[in-house]
mmCIF file of C-alpha atoms in Angstrom:
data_model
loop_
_atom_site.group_PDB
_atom_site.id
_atom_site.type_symbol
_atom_site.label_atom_id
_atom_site.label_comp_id
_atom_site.label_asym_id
_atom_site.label_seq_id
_atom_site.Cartn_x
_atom_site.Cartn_y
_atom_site.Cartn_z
ATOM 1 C CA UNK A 1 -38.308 -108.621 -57.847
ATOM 2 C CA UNK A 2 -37.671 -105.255 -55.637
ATOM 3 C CA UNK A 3 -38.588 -107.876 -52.581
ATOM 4 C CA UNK A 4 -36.076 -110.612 -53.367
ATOM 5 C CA UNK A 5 -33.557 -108.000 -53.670
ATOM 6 C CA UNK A 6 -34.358 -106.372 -50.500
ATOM 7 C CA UNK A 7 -33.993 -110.217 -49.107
ATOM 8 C CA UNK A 8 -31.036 -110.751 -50.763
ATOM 9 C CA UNK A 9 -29.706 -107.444 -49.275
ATOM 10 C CA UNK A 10 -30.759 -108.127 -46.056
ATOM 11 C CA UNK A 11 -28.810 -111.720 -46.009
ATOM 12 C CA UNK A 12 -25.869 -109.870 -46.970
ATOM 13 C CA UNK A 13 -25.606 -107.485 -43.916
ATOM 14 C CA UNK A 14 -27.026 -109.917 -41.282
ATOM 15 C CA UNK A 15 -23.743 -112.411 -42.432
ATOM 16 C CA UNK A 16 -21.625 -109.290 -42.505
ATOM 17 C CA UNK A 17 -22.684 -107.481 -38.985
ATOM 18 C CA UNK A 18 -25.470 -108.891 -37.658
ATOM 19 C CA UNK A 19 -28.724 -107.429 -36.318
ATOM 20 C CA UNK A 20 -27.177 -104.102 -35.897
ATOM 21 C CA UNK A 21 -26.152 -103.856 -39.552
ATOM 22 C CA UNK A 22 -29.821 -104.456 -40.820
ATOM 23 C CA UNK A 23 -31.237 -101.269 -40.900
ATOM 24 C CA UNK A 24 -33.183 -99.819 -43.848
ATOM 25 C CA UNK A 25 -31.067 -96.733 -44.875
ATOM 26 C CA UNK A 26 -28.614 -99.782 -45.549
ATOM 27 C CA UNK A 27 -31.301 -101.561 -47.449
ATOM 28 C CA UNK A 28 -31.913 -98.772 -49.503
ATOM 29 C CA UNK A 29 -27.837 -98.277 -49.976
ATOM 30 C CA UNK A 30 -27.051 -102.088 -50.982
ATOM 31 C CA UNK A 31 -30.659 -102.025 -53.392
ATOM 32 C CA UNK A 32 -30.367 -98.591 -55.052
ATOM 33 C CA UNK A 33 -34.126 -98.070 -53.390
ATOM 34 C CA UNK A 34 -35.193 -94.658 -51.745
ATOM 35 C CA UNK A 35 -35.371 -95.568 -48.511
ATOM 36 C CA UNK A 36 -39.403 -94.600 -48.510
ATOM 37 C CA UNK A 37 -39.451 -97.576 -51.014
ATOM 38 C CA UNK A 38 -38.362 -100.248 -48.542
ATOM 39 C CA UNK A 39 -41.146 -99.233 -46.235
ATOM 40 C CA UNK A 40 -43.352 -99.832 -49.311
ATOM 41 C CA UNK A 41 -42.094 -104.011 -49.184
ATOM 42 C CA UNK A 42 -41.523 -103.781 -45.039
ATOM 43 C CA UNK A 43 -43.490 -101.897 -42.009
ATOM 44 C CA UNK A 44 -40.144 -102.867 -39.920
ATOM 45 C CA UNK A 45 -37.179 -104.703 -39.375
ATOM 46 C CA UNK A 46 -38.523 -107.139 -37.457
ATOM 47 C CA UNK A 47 -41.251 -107.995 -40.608
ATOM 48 C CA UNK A 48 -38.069 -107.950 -42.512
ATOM 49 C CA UNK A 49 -36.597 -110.688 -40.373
ATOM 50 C CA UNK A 50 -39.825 -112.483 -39.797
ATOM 51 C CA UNK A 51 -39.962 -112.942 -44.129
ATOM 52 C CA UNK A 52 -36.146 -114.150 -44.477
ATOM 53 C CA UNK A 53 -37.315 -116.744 -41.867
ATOM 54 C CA UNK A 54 -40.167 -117.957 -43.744
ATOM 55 C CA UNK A 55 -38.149 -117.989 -46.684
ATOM 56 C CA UNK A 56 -34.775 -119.218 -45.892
ATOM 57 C CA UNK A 57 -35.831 -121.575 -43.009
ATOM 58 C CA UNK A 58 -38.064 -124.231 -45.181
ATOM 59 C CA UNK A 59 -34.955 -124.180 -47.681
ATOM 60 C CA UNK A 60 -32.314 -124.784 -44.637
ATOM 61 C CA UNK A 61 -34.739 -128.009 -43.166
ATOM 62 C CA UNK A 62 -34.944 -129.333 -46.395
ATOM 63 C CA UNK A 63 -31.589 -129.780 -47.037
ATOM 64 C CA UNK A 64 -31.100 -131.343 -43.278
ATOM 65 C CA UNK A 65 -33.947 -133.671 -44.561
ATOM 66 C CA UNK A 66 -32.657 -134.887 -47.410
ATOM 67 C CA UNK A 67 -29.482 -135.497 -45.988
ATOM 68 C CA UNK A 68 -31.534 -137.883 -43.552
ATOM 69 C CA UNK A 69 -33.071 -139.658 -45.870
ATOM 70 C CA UNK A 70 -30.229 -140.318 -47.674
ATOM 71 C CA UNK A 71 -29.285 -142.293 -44.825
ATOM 72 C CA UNK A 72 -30.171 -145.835 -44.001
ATOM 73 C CA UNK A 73 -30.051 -146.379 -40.201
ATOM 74 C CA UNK A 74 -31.163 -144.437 -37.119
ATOM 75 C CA UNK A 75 -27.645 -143.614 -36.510
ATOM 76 C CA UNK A 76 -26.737 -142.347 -39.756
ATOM 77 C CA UNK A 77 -30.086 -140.013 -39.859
ATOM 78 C CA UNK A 78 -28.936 -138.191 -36.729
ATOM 79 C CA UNK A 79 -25.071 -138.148 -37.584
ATOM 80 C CA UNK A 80 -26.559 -136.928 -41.349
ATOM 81 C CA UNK A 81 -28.617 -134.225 -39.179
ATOM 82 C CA UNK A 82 -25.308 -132.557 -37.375
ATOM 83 C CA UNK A 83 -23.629 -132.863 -40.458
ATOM 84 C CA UNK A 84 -25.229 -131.262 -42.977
ATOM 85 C CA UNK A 85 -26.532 -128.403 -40.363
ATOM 86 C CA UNK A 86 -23.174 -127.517 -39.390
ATOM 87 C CA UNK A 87 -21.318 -128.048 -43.025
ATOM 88 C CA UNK A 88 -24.758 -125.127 -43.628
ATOM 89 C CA UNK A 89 -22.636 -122.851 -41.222
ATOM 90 C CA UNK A 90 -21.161 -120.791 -44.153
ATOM 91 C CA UNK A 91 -24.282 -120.435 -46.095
ATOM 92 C CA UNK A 92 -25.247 -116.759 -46.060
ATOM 93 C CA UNK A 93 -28.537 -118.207 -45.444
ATOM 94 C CA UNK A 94 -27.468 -119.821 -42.518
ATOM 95 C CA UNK A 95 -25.495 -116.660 -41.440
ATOM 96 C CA UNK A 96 -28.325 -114.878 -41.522
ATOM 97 C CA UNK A 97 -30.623 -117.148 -39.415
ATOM 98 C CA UNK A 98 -27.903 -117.232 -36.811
ATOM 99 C CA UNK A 99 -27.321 -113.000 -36.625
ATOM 100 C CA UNK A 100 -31.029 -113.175 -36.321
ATOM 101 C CA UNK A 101 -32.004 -115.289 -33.676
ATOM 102 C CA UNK A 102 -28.609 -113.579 -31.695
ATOM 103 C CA UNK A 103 -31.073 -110.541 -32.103
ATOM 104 C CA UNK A 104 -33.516 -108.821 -30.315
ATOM 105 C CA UNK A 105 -36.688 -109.282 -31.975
ATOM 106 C CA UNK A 106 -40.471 -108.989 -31.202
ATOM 107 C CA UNK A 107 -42.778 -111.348 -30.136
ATOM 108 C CA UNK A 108 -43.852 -112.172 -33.454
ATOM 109 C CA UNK A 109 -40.042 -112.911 -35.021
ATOM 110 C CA UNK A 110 -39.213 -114.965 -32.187
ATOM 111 C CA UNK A 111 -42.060 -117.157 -32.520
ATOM 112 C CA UNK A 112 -41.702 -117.929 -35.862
ATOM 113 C CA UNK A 113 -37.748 -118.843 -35.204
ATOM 114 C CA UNK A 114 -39.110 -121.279 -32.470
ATOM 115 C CA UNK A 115 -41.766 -122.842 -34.504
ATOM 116 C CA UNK A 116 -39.210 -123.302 -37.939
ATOM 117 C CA UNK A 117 -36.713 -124.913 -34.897
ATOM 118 C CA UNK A 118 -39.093 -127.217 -33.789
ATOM 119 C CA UNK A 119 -40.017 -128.410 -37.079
ATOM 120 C CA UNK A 120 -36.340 -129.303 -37.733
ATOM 121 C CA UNK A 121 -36.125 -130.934 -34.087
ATOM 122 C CA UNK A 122 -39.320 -133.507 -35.184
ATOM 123 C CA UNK A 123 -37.059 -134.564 -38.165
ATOM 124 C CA UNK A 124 -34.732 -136.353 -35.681
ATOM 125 C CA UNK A 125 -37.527 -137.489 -33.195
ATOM 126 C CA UNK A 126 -38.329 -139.932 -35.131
ATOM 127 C CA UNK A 127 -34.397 -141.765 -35.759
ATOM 128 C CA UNK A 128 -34.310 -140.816 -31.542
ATOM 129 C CA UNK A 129 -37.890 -143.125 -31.058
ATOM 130 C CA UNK A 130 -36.492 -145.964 -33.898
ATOM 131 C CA UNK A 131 -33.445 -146.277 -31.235
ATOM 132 C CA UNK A 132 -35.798 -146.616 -28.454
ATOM 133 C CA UNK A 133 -34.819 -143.772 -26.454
ATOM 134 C CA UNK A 134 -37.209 -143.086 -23.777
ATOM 135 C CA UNK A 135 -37.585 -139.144 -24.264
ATOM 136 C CA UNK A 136 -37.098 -138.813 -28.196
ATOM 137 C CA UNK A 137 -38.373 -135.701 -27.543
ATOM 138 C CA UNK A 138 -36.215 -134.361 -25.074
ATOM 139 C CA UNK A 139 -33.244 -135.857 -26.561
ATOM 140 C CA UNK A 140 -34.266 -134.121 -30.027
ATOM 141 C CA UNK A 141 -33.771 -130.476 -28.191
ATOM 142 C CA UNK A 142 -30.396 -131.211 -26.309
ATOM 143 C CA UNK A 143 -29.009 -133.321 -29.512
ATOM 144 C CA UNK A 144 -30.224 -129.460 -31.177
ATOM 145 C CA UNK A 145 -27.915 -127.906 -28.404
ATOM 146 C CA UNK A 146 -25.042 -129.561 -29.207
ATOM 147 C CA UNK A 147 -25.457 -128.619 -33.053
ATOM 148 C CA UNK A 148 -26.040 -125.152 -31.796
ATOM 149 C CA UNK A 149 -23.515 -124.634 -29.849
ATOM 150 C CA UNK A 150 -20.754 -126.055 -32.412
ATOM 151 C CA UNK A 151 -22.212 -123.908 -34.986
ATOM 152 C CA UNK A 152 -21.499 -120.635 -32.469
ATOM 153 C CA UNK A 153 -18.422 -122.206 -32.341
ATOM 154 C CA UNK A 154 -17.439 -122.235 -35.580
ATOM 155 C CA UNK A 155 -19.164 -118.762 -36.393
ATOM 156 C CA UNK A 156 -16.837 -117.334 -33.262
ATOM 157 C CA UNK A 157 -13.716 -118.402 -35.460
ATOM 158 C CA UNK A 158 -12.636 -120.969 -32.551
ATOM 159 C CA UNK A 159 -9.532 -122.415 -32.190
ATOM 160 C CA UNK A 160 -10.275 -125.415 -33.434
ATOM 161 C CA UNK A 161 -10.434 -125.372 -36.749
ATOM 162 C CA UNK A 162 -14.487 -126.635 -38.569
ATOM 163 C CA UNK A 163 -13.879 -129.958 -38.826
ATOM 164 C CA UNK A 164 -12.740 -130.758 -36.336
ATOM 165 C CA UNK A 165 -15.728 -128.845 -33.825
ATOM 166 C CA UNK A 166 -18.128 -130.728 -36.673
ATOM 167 C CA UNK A 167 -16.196 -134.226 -35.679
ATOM 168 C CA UNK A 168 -16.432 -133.552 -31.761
ATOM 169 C CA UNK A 169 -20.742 -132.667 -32.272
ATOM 170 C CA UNK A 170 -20.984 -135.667 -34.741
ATOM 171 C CA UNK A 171 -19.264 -137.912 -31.808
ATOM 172 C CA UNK A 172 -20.941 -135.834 -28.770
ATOM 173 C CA UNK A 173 -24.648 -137.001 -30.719
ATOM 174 C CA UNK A 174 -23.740 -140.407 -31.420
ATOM 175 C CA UNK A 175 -21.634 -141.236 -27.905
ATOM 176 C CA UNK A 176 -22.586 -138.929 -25.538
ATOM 177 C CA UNK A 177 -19.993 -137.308 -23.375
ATOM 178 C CA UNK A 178 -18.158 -140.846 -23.448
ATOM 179 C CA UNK A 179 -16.508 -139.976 -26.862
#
């Protein structure tokens, strides 16, 4: 219970001011723990980080898969996979994932990120190898690069207002840089 609250804290001040804000005296503030008690759940931050990944990641990729399979054509899986990961922008979840990999981590945190990205970059591999495209593979991680980079979009507070930087990804995926 203590740990999902600690969790639950530490969602709250990643959305709120990033990596900087996660510290454990502010753990301890937004739980009502002694701070000696959150080094009873966590040995650091980074262990702190590398649980809300396991955690919140699997959640996040499910929701982008079921959004694909909801969909009935090649096109519609990968239009379904921009979509739902960028209408996820305003999850605290997703908040969280995004002040963390901004972050410096260890080793350890980092790799985890990487291997929960690459697991959601296989889900559209295989809509990218139904269309016949030569590198599904490669195409996977720079169709990822547009949703990333519309998602710091949207977190920066752009100009342009969400839907419309969610409309210009969804037709960057599906077109290319023809429009």
């Amino acid at each position: 219970m203590q740990r999902g609250a600690l969790l639950d804290a530490a969602r709250s001040l990643l959305s709120e001011g990033g990596t900087e804000a996660l510290t454990f005296p502010a753990l301890a503030e937004r739980t009502g723990l002694a701070r000696s008690s959150v080094y009873e759940y966590f040995r650091s931050r980074a262990a702190v980080v590398e649980e809300l990944c396991a955690v919140d990641f699997p959640v996040w990729a499910a929701e982008v898969e079921a959004a694909m399979q909801g969909a009935d054509t090649p096109e519609a899986k990968i239009e379904a996979y921009v979509r739902r990961q960028l209408a996820l922008v305003g999850d605290r979840r997703h908040r969280a994932v995004v002040a963390i990999s901004a972050g410096e981590l260890d080793a350890g945190a980092r790799e985890k990120i990487r291997a929960a990205h690459g697991g959601l970059i296989a889900m559209v591999v295989e809509a990218l190898v139904a269309l016949g495209h030569a590198q599904p593979r490669l195409a996977a991680m720079l169709l990822q690069g547009v949703v990333d980079a519309a998602v710091r979009r949207i977190e920066l507070g752009a100009a342009e207002e969400p839907d419309s930087i969610i409309e210009a990804a969804v037709s960057m995926a599906l077109r290319g840089v023809r429009g």
